[in-house]
Tab-separated table of C-alpha atoms in Angstrom:
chain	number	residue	atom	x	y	z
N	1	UNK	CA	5.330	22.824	19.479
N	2	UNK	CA	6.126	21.780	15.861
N	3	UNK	CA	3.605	19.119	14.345
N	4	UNK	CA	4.554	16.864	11.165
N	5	UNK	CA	1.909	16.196	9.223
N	6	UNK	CA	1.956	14.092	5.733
N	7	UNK	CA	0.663	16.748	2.650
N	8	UNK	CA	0.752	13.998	0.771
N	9	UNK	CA	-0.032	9.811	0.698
N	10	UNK	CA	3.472	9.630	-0.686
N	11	UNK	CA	4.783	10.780	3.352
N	12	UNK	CA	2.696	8.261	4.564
N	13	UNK	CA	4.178	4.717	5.369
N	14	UNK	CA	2.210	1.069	5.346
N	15	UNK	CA	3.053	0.785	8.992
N	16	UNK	CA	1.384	3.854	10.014
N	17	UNK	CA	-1.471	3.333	7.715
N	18	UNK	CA	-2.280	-0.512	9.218
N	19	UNK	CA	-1.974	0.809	13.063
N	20	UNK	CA	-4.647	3.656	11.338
N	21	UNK	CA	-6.410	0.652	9.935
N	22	UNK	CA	-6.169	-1.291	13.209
N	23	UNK	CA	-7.825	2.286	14.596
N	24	UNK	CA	-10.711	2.151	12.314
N	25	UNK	CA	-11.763	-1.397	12.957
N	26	UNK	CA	-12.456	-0.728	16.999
N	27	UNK	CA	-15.920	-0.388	17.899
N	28	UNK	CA	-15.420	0.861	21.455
N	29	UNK	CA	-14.370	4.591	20.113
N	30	UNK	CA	-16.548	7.381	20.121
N	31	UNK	CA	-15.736	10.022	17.512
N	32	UNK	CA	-13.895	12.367	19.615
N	33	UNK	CA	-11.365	9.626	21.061
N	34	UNK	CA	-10.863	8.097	17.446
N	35	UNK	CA	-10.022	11.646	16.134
N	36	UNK	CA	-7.490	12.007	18.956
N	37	UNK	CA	-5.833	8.585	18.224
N	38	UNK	CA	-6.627	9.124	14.488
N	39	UNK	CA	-3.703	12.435	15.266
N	40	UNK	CA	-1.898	10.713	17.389
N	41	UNK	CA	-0.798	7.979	14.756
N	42	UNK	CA	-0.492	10.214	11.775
N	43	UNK	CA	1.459	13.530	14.017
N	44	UNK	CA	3.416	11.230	16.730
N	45	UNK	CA	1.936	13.611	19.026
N	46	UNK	CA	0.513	11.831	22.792
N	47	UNK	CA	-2.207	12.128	23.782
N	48	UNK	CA	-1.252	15.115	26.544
N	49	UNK	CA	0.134	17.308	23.633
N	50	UNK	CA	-2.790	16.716	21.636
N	51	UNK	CA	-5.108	17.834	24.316
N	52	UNK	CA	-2.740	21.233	24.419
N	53	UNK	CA	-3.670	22.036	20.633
N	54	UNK	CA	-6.247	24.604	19.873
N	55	UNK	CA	-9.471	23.453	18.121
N	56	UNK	CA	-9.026	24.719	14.827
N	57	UNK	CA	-5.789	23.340	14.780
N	58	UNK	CA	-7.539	19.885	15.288
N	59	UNK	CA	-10.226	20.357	12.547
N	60	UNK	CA	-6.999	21.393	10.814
N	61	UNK	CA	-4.884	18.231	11.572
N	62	UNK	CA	-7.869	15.783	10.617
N	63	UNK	CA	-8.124	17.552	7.121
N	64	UNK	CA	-4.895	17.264	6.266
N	65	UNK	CA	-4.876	13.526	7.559
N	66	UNK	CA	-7.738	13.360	5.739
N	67	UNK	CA	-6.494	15.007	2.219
N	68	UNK	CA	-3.602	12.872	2.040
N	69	UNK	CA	-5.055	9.496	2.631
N	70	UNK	CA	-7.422	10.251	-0.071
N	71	UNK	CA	-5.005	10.760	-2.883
N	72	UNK	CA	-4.984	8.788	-5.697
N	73	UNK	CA	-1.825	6.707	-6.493
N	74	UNK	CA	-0.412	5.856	-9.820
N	75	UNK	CA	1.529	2.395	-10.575
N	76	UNK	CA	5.385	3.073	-10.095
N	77	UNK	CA	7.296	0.012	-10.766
N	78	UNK	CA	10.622	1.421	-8.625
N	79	UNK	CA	10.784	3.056	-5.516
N	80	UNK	CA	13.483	3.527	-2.532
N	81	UNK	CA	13.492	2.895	1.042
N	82	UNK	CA	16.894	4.779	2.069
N	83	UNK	CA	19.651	3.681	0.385
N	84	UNK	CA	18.101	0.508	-1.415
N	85	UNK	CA	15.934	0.711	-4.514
N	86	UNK	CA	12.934	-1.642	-5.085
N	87	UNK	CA	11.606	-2.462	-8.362
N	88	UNK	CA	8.299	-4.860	-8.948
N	89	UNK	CA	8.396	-7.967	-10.359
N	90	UNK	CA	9.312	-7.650	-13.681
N	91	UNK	CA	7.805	-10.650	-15.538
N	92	UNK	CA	4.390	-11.796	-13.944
N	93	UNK	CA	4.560	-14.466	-16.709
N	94	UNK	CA	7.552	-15.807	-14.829
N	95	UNK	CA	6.057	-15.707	-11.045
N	96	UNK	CA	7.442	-18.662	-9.756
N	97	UNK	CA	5.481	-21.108	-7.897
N	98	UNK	CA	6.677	-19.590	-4.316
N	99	UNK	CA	5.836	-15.997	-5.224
N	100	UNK	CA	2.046	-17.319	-6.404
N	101	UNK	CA	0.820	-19.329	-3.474
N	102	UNK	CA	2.442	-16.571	-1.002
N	103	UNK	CA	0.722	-13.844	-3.128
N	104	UNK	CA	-2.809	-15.608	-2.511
N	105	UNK	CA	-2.215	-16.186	0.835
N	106	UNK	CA	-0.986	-12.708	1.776
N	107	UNK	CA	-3.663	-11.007	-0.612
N	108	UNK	CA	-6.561	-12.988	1.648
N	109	UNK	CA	-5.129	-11.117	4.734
N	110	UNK	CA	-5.626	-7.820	3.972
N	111	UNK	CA	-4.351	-5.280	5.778
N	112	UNK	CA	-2.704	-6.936	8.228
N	113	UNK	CA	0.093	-8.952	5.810
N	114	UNK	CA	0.111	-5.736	3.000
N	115	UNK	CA	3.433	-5.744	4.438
N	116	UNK	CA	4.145	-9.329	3.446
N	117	UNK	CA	2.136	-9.441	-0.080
N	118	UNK	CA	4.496	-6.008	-0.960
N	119	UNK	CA	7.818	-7.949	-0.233
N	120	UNK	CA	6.840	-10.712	-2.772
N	121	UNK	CA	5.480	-8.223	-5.254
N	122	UNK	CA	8.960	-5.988	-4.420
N	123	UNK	CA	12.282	-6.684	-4.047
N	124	UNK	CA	15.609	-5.102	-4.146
N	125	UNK	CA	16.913	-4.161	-7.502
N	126	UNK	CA	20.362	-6.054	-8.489
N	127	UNK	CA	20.893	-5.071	-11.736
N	128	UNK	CA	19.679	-2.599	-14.120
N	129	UNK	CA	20.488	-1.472	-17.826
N	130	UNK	CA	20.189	1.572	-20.293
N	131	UNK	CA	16.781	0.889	-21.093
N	132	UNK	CA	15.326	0.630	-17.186
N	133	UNK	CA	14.640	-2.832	-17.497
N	134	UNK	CA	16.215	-4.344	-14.472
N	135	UNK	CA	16.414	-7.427	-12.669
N	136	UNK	CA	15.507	-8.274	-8.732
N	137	UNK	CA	16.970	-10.328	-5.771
N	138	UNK	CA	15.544	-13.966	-6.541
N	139	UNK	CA	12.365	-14.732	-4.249
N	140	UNK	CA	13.262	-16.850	-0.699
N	141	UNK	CA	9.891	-15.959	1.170
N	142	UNK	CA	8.979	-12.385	2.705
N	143	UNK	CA	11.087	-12.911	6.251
N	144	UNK	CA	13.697	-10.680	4.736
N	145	UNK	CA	11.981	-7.649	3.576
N	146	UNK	CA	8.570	-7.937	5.154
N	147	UNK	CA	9.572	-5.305	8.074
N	148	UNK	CA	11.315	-3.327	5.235
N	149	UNK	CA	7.992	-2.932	3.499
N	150	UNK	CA	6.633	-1.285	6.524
N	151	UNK	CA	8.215	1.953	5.407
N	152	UNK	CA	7.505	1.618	2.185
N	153	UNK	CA	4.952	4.801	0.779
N	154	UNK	CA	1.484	4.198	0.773
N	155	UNK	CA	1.261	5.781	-2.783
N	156	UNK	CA	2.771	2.579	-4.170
N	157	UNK	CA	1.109	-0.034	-2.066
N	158	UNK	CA	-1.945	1.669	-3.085
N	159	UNK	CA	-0.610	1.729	-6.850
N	160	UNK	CA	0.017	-1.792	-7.156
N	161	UNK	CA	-3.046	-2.876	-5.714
N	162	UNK	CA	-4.778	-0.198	-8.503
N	163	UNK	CA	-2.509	-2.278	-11.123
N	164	UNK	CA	-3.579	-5.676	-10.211
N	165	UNK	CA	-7.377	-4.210	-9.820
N	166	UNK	CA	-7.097	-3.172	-13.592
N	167	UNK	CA	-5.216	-6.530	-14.585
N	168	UNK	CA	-7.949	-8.270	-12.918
N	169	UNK	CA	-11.062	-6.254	-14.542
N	170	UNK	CA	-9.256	-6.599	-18.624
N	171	UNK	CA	-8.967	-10.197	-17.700
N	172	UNK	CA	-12.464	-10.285	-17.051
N	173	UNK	CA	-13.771	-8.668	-20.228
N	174	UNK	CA	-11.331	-10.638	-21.958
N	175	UNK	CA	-12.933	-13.499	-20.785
N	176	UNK	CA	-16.329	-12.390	-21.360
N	177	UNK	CA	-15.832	-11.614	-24.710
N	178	UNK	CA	-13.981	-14.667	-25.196
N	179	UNK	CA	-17.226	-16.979	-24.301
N	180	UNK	CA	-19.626	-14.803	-26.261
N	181	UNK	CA	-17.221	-14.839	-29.289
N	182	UNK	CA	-16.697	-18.876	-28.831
N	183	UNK	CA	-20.167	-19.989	-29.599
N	184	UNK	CA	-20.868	-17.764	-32.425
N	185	UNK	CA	-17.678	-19.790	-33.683
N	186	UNK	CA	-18.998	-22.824	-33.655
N	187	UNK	CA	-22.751	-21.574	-35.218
């Protein structure tokens, strides 16, 4: 029997990853049955063939699992699902209205509507120049690339929400050091 298993969080998809999320939130699992599931989800194995597999082959599967969820992800601003490329927004300063409110509401979801928050943050790529600046289809709501983003790589969900985590924490000394600077100002 020949097992697929991801080396990498690049090989593993936001779909799989929420049903593994969906895993992790059950409290009626004892260790052994979440481990089983855990393999089932990542390998595409049942739960007969995974019953067949030898026991260091399990301690083996749940490592690698295990290794390749925990990899770090860098910020990639381009990525491809098939035949289509995807690029990120590529002026935050020019979010429209649309893109905000459905990027608060899908952020507040979590896991659940990652799908939904990538397909405003990415989009297909229409036109690019020389100097990989490029421009994106125009945002009309998630319906049309929501399901897309299911098969997008993990290592960029996880990359943009590392981008926004950093934009959020320099906006926050900016504005600390902006009121400590302010009254000193005005003494």
């Amino acid at each position: 029997m020949k097992v697929t298993l991801p080396e990498s969080i690049e090989e593993i998809t936001l779909e799989t990853f929420q049903r593994y999320q969906q895993l992790k939130d059950r409290k009626d699992l004892d260790t052994f049955e979440f481990n089983k599931r855990k393999i089932e989800i990542f390998t595409k194995l049942n739960r007969k063939q995974i019953k067949n597999v030898n026991q260091s082959d399990y301690k083996w599967m749940l490592d690698q699992i295990d290794t390749a969820l925990n990899q770090d992800a860098e910020f990639k601003k381009t990525f491809e699902i098939g035949a289509v490329k995807f690029g990120f927004i590529p002026n935050l300063n020019k979010c429209t209205t649309g893109e905000y409110i459905d990027l608060r509401k899908y952020q507040e979801g979590g896991i659940e509507t990652m799908h939904n928050l990538m397909a405003v943050l990415f989009r297909p790529i229409i036109k690019k120049d020389k100097f990989k600046n490029y421009e994106i289809v125009s945002y009309s709501g998630t319906e049309q690339f929501a399901d897309t983003m299911k098969k997008m790589p993990l290592s960029i969900v996880n990359g943009a929400l590392v981008f926004f985590l950093n934009l959020a924490k320099e906006l926050s000394s900016y504005t600390q050091k902006y009121t400590l600077e302010e009254p000193m100002k005005e003494k």
